[in-house]
Coordinates of C-alpha atoms in Angstrom, one line a residue:
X1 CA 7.3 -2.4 23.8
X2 CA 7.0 0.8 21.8
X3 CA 7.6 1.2 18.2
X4 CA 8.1 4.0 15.9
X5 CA 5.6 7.2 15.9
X6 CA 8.8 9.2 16.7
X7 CA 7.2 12.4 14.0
X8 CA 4.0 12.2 16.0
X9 CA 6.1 11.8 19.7
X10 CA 7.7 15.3 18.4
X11 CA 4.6 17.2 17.8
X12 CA 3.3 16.2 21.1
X13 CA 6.3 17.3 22.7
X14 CA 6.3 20.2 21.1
X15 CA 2.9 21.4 22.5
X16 CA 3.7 20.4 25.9
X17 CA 6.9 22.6 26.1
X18 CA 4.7 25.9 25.7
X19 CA 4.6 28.0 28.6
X20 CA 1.3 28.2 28.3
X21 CA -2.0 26.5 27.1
X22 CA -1.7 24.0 24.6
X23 CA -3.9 21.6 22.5
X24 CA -3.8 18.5 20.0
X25 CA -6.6 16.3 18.5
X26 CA -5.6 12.9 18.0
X27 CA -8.1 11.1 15.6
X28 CA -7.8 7.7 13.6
X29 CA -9.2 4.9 13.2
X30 CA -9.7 1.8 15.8
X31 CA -7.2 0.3 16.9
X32 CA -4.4 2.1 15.4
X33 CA -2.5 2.8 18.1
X34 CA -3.9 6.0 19.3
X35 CA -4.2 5.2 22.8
X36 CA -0.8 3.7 23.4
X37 CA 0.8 7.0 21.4
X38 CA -0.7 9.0 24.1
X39 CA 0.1 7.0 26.8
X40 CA 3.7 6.5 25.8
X41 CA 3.9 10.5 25.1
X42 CA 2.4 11.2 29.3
X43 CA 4.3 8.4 30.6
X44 CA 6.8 10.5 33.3
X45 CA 4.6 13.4 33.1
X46 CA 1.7 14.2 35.6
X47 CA -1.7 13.6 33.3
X48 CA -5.1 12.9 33.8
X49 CA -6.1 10.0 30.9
X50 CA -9.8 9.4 30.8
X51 CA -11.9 7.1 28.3
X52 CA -15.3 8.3 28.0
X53 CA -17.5 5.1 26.8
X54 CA -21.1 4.7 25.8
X55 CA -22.6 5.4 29.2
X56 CA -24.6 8.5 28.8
X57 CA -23.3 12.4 29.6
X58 CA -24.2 11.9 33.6
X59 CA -21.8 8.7 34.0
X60 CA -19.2 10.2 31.8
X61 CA -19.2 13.2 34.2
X62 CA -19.2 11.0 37.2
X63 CA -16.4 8.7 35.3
X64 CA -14.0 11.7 34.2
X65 CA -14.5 13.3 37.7
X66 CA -13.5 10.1 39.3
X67 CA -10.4 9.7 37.4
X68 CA -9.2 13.6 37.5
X69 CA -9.4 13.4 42.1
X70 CA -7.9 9.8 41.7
X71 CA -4.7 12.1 40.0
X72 CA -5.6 15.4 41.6
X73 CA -6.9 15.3 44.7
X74 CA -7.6 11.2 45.9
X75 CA -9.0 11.9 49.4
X76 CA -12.0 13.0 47.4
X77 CA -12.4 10.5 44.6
X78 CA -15.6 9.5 45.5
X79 CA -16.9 12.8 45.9
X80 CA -20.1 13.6 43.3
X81 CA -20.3 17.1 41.0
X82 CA -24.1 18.5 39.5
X83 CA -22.1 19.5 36.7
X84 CA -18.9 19.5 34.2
X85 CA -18.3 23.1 35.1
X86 CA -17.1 22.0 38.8
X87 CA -14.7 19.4 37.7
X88 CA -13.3 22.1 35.3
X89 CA -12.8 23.9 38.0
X90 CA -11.1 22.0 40.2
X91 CA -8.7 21.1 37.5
X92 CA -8.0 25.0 36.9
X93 CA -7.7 25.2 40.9
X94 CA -5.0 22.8 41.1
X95 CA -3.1 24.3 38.1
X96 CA 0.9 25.0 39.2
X97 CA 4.5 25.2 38.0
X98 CA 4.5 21.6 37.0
X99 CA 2.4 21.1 34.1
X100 CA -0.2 18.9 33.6
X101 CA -1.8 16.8 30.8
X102 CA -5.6 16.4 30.6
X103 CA -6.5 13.6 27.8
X104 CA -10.4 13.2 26.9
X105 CA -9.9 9.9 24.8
X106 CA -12.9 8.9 22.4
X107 CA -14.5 12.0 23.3
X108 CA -17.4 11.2 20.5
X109 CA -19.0 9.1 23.2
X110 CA -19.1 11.6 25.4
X111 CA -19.3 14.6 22.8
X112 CA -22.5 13.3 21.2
X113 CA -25.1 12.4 24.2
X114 CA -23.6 16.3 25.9
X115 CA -24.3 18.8 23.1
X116 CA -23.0 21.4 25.6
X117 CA -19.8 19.6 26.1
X118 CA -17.6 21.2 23.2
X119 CA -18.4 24.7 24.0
X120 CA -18.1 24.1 28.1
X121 CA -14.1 22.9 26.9
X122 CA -14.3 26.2 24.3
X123 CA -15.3 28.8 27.1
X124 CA -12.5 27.0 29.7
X125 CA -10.0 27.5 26.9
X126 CA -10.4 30.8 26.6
X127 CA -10.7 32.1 29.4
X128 CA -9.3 30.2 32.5
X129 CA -6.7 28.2 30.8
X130 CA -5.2 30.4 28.3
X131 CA -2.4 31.2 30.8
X132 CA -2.0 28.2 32.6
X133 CA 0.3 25.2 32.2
X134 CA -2.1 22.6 30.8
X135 CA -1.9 20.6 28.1
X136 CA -6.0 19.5 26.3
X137 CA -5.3 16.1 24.2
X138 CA -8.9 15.3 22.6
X139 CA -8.7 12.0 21.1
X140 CA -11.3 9.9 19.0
X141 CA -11.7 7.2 16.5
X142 CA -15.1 8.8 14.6
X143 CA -13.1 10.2 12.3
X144 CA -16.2 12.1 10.7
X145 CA -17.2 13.8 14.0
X146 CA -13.4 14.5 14.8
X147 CA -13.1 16.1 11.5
X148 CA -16.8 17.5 11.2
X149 CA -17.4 18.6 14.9
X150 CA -13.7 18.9 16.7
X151 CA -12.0 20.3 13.5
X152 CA -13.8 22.0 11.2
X153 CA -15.0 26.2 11.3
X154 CA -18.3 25.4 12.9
X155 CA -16.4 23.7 15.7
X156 CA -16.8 25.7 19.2
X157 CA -13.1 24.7 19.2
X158 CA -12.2 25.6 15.9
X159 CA -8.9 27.9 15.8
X160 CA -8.3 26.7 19.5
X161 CA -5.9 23.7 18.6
X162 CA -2.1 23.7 18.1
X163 CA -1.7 20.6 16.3
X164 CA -3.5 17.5 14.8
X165 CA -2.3 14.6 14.5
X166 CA -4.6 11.7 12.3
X167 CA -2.6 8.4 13.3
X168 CA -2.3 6.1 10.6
X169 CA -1.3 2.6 9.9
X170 CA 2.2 1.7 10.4
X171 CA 4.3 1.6 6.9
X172 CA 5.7 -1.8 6.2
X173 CA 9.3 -0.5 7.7
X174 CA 8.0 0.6 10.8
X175 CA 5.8 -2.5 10.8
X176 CA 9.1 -4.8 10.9
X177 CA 10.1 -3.4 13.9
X178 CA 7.8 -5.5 15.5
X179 CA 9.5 -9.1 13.9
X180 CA 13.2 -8.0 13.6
X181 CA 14.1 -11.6 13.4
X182 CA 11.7 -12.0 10.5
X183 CA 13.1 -12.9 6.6
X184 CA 12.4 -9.4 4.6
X185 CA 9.9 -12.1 2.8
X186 CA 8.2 -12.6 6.2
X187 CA 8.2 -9.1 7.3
X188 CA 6.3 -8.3 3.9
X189 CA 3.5 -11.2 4.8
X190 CA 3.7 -9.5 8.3
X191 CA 3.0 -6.5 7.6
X192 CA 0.0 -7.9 4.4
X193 CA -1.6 -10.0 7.2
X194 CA -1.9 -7.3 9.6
X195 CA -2.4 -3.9 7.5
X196 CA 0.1 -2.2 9.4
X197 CA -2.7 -1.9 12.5
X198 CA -0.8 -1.6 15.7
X199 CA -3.0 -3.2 17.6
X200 CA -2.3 -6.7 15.4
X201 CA 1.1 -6.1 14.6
X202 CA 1.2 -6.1 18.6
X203 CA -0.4 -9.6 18.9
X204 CA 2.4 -11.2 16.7
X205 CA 5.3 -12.9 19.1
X206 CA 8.4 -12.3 17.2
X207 CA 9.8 -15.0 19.1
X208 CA 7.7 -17.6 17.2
X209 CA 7.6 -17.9 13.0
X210 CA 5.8 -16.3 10.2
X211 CA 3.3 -19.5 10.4
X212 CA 2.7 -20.0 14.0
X213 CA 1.6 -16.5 14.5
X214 CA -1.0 -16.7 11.7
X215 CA -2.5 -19.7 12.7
X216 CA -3.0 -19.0 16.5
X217 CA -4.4 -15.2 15.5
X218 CA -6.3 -16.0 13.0
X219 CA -6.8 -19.9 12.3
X220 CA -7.6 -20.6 15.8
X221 CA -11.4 -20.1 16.8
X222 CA -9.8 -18.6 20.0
X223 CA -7.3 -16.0 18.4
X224 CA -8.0 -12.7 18.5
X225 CA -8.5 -11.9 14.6
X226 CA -9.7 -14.5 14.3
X227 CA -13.7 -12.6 14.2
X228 CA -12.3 -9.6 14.4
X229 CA -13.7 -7.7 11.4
X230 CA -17.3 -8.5 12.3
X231 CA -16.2 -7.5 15.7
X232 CA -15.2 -3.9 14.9
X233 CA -18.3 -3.6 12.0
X234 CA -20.6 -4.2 15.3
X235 CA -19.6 -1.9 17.1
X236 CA -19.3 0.9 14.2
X237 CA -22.3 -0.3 12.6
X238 CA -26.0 -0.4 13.5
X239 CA -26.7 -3.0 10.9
X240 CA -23.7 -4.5 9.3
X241 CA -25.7 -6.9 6.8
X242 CA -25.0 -5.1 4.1
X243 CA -21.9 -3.4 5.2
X244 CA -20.2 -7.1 5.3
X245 CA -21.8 -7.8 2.2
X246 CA -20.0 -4.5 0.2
X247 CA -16.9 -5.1 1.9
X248 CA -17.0 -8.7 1.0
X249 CA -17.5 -7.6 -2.8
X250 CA -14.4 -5.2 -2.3
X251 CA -12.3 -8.0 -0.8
X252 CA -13.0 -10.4 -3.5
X253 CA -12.1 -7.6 -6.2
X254 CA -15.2 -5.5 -7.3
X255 CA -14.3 -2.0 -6.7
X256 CA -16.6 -0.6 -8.8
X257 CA -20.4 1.3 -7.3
X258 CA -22.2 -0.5 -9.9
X259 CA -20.8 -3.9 -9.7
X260 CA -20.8 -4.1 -5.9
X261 CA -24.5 -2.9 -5.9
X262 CA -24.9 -5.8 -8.8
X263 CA -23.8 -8.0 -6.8
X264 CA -25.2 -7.0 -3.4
X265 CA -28.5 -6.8 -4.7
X266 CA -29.2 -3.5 -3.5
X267 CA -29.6 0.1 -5.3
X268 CA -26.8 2.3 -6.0
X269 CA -27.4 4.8 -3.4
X270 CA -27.9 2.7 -0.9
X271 CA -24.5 1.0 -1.5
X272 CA -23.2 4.3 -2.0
X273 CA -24.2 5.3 1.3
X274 CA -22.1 2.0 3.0
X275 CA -19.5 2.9 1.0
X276 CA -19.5 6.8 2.2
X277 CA -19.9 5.1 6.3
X278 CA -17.0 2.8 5.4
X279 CA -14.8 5.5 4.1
X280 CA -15.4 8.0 7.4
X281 CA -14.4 5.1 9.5
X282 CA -11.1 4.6 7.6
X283 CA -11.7 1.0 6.3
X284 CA -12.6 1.8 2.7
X285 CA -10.8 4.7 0.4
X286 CA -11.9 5.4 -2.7
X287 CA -8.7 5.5 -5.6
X288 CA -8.1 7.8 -8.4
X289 CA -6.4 6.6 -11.4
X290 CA -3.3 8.7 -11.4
X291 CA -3.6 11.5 -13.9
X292 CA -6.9 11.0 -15.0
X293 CA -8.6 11.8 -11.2
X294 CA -11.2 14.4 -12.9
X295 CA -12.9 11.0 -14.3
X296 CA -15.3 10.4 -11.9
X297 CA -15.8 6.9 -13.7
X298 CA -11.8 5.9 -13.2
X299 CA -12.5 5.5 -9.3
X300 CA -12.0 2.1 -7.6
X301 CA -13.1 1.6 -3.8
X302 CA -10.4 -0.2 -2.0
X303 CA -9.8 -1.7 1.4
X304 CA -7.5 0.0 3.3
X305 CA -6.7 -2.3 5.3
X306 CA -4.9 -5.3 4.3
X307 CA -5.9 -7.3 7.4
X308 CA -9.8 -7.3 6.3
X309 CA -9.1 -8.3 3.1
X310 CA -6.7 -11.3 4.4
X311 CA -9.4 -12.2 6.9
X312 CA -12.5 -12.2 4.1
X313 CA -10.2 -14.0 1.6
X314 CA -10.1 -17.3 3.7
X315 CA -12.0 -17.6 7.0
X316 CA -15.5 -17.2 6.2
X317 CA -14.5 -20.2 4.1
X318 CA -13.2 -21.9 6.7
X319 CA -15.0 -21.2 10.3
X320 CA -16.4 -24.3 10.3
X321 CA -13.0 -25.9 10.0
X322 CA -11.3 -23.5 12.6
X323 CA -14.7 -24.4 14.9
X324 CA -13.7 -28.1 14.5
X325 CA -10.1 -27.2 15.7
X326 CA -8.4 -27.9 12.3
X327 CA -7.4 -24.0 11.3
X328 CA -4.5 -25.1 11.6
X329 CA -4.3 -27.6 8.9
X330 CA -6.2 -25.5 6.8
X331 CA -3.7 -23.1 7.0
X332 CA -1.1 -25.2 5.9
X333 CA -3.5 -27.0 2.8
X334 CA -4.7 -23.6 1.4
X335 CA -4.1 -20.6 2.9
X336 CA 0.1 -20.5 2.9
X337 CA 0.1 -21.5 -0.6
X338 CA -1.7 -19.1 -2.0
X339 CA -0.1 -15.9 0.3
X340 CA 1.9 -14.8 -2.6
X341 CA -1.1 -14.1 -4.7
X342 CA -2.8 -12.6 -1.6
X343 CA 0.3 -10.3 -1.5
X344 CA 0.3 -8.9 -4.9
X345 CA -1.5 -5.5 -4.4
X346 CA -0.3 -5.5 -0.7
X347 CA 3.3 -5.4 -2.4
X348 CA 2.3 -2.7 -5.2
X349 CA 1.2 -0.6 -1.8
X350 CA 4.5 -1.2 -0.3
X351 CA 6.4 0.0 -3.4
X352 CA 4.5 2.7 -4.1
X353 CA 5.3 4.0 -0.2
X354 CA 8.7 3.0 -1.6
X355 CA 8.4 5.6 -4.7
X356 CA 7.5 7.9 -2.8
X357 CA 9.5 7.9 0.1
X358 CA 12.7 7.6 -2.5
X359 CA 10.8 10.4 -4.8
X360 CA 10.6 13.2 -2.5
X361 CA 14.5 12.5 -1.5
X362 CA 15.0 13.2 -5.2
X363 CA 17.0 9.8 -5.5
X364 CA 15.1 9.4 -8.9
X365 CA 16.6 12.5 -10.3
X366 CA 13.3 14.4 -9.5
X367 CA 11.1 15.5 -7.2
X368 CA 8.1 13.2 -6.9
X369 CA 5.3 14.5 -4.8
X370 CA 2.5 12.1 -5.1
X371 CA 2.1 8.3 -6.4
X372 CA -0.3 6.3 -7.1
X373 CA -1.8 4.1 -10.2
X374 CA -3.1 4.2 -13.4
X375 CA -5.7 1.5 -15.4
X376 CA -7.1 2.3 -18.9
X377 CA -6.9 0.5 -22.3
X378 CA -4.1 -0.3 -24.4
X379 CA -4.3 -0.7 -28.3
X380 CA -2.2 -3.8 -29.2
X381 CA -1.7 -6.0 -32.8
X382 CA -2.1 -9.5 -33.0
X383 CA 0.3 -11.3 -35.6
X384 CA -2.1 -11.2 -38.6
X385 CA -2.1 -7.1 -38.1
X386 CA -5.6 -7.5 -36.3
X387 CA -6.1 -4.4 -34.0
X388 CA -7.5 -5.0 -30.5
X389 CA -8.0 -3.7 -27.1
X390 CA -6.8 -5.1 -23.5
X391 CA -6.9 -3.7 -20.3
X392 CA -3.8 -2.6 -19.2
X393 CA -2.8 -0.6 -15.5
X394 CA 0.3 0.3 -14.3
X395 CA 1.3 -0.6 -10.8
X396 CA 3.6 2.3 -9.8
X397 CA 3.1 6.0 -11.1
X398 CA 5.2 9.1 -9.2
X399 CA 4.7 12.4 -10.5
X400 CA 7.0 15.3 -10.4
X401 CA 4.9 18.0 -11.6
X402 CA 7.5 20.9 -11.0
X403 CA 9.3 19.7 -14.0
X404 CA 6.7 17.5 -15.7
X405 CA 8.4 14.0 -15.3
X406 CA 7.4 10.9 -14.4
X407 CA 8.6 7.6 -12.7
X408 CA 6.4 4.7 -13.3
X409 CA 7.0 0.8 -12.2
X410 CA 6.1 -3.1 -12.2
X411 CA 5.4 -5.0 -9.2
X412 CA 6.2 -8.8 -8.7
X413 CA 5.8 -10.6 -5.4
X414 CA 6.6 -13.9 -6.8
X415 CA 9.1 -17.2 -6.6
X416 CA 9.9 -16.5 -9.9
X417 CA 12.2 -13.8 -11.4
X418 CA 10.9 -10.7 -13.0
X419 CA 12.5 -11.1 -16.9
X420 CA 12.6 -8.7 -20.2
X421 CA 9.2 -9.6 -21.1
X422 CA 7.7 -7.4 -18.1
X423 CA 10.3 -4.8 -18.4
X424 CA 9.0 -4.4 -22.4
X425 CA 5.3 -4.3 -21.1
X426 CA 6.0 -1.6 -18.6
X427 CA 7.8 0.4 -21.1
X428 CA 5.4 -0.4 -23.6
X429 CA 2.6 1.2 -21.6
X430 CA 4.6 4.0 -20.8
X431 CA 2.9 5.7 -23.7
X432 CA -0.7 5.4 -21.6
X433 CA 0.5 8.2 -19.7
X434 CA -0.1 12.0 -21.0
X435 CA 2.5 13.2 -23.2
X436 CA 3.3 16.0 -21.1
X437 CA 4.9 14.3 -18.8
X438 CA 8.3 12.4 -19.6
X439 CA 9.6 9.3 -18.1
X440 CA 12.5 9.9 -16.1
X441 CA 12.8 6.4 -14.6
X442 CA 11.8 2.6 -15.1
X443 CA 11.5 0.7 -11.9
X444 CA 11.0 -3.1 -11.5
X445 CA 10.2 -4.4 -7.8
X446 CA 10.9 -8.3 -7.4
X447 CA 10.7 -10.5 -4.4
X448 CA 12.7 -12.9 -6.1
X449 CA 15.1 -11.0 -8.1
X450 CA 15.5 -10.7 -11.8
X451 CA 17.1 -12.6 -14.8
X452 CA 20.4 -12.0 -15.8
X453 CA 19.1 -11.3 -19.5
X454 CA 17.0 -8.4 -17.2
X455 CA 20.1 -7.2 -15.6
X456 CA 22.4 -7.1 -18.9
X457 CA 18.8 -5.3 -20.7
X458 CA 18.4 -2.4 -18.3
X459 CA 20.3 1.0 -18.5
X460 CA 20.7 3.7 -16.4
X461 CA 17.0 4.8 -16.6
X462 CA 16.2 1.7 -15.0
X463 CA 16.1 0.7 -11.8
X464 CA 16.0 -3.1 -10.3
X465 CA 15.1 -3.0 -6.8
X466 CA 14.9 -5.8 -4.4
X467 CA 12.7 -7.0 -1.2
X468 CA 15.8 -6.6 0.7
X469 CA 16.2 -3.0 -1.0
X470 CA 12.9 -1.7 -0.1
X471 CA 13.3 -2.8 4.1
X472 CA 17.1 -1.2 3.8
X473 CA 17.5 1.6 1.3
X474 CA 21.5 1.3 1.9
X475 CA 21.5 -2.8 0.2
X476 CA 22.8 -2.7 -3.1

């Protein structure tokens, strides 16, 4: 089954309907669902899909000019080429009316042990191909070398490309297409558990509950997430000692250079250098605190994906245990009663996708163009008039900078109901923000609803919006 990607399925279309040449770099991380984009997009068209892999330049020439006869010409699949250029040339030979799509997928492998490779394509481009009906899809999951070698000016493809396309997680809507059975609760702890990947949200039988699908991925020392994330690290990662070690420090909370080298043992630069490989791989981003981003100091380095931090939250803890054959149980003891906690920045994530998604539709009464967070201080008073400081963040900030207004929001993923006392903190800290801006809108996100005392307190300023509101915008 296919889900969702329609945006991306458009752009790809829309390269293959020119007359002429045509090209579009694919890039994202692992197992994000590049592959299966492109082969849902060729699927009914005549295409030539290779995967170059770690085998040197020679096999990957012998590999890509096995698969292009196997299409092109079978009676002479077998047949052996001294170079790149006579594959090349063969494909420009059989060239037609009917149109055909070449795909060079993780072309770093190949890219990086054939230096000559990039401006072999680059010369082919420009000038045997630039009339023809062929369609180049170069796809890879080294985001640095797609964006540093394939994308950038000193590319020898630069300026050659018709569109780019980096493939990202699925949002937590498009996520519950794969569990439409699923409670909006369980298509939230769906969608936390599995980051939105493809390749997980795949794995999950909608067919069996919430529960039973956790357990056998993850709890089960034969499921496949189960050692996932040192899977992927190994084969990203040279040394992934103290790459676990910083990502473990991130999952457990310290987002800060200083207190993950602190607790890593290791000097800043070093660290900082992990964190750098982390972020070109797409598993790490670092976070601005919204309207104060020029302070390098109010950074945060986050995991991007929710699935890593789900995974180093409880199965290290428990491998022995899942070894023994008793995941399961474990599951049940600790694991599903603490999910809701889990959840709570998964949730602020969802709603801030929410924000903006409802923002730039101008259902706020502006036009908010970006969203994110903001942490600082506050200045409160106790009862004796004694002055003191607490740290204070704000879950939800959306920005509409063309007429200086703001929408800013609370986050609870929680049994209980959100009351008046978190509504008063959130306006309260309202006056963290920069006075330029002014608050156009108060919104409270609630798994479990919100008091009546809530309901009669909010005005038309507020907004009080529901799980069930967030998966479809039309529920009142």
């Amino acid at each position: 089954m296919f889900f969702g990607r329609e945006r991306e399925l458009q752009l790809l279309e829309e390269v293959y309907r020119k007359q002429t040449f045509g090209m579009t770099v694919v890039y994202g991380r692992r197992r994000i669902g590049k592959s299966t984009l492109i082969s849902e997009f060729i699927r009914n068209k005549k295409a030539v899909f290779y995967t170059a892999t770690k085998v040197g330049a020679v096999r990957n020439r012998e590999l890509f000019a096995r698969q292009v006869l196997s299409v092109l010409d079978p009676a002479y699949a077998d047949a052996v080429f001294p170079s790149i250029e006579n594959i090349l040339d063969i494909i420009t030979g059989r060239l037609g009316e009917e149109k055909l799509v070449l795909v060079i997928d993780e072309l770093p492998y190949w890219a990086e042990k054939d230096e000559a490779l990039l401006s072999v394509l680059q010369k082919y481009i420009d000038s045997d191909w630039a009339d023809k009906k062929l369609m180049l899809i170069l796809c890879g999951s080294t985001l640095s070398f797609m964006e540093n070698k394939i994308l950038s000016e000193k590319s020898p493809l630069f300026g050659r490309r018709d569109s780019q396309i980096k493939l990202q997680a699925f949002s937590y809507r498009d996520s519950a297409l794969f569990v439409p059975g699923y409670s909006a609760e369980d298509k939230a702890l769906c969608y936390g558990v599995t980051g939105g990947v493809a390749k997980y949200l795949a794995l999950f039988n909608p067919e069996q509950d919430l529960d039973s699908n956790i357990k056998r991925l993850f709890f089960s020392n034969g499921g496949y997430l189960f050692d996932e994330p040192r899977n992927l690290l190994s084969q990203e990662f040279s040394d992934i000692t103290l790459v676990n070690n910083v990502i473990e420090q991130i999952a457990s909370g310290e987002n800060t250079l200083n207190t993950i080298a602190g607790k890593v043992k290791e000097k800043e630069p070093t660290v900082l250098y992990s964190l750098e490989k982390l972020m070109e791989t797409g598993l790490v981003e670092r976070r601005r605190c919204m309207t104060d981003e020029k302070n390098k100091k109010k950074s945060q380095y986050v995991l991007r994906d929710s699935m890593f931090k789900f995974w180093y939250a409880f199965i290290p803890k428990a491998y022995s245990v899942i070894e023994m054959g008793r995941g399961g149980l474990y599951y049940d003891t600790v694991v599903k009663p603490s999910l809701h906690a889990f959840m709570g920045s998964v949730f602020e994530e969802m709603c801030r996708y929410y924000t903006l998604e409802q923002g730039v539709q101008g259902k706020f009464g502006n036009f908010v163009t970006e969203v994110g967070m903001y942490w600082g201080q506050e200045q409160l008073e106790d009862k004796d008039g004694r002055k003191y400081q607490q740290s204070a963040d704000i879950d939800v900030v959306g920005l509409s900078d063309s007429d200086r207004t703001a929408v800013i929001g609370e986050c609870k993923f929680k049994n209980e109901k959100t009351d008046c006392g978190i509504y008063e903190t959130l306006r309260r800290r309202a006056s963290l923000l920069p006075s330029r801006y002014r608050i156009q809108k108060y919104l409270l996100f609630s798994l479990a609803g919100f008091t009546k005392g809530l309901e009669a307190m909010a005005g038309p300023e507020t907004e009080l919006i529901t799980l069930d509101m967030m998966f479809d915008p039309g529920v009142e």
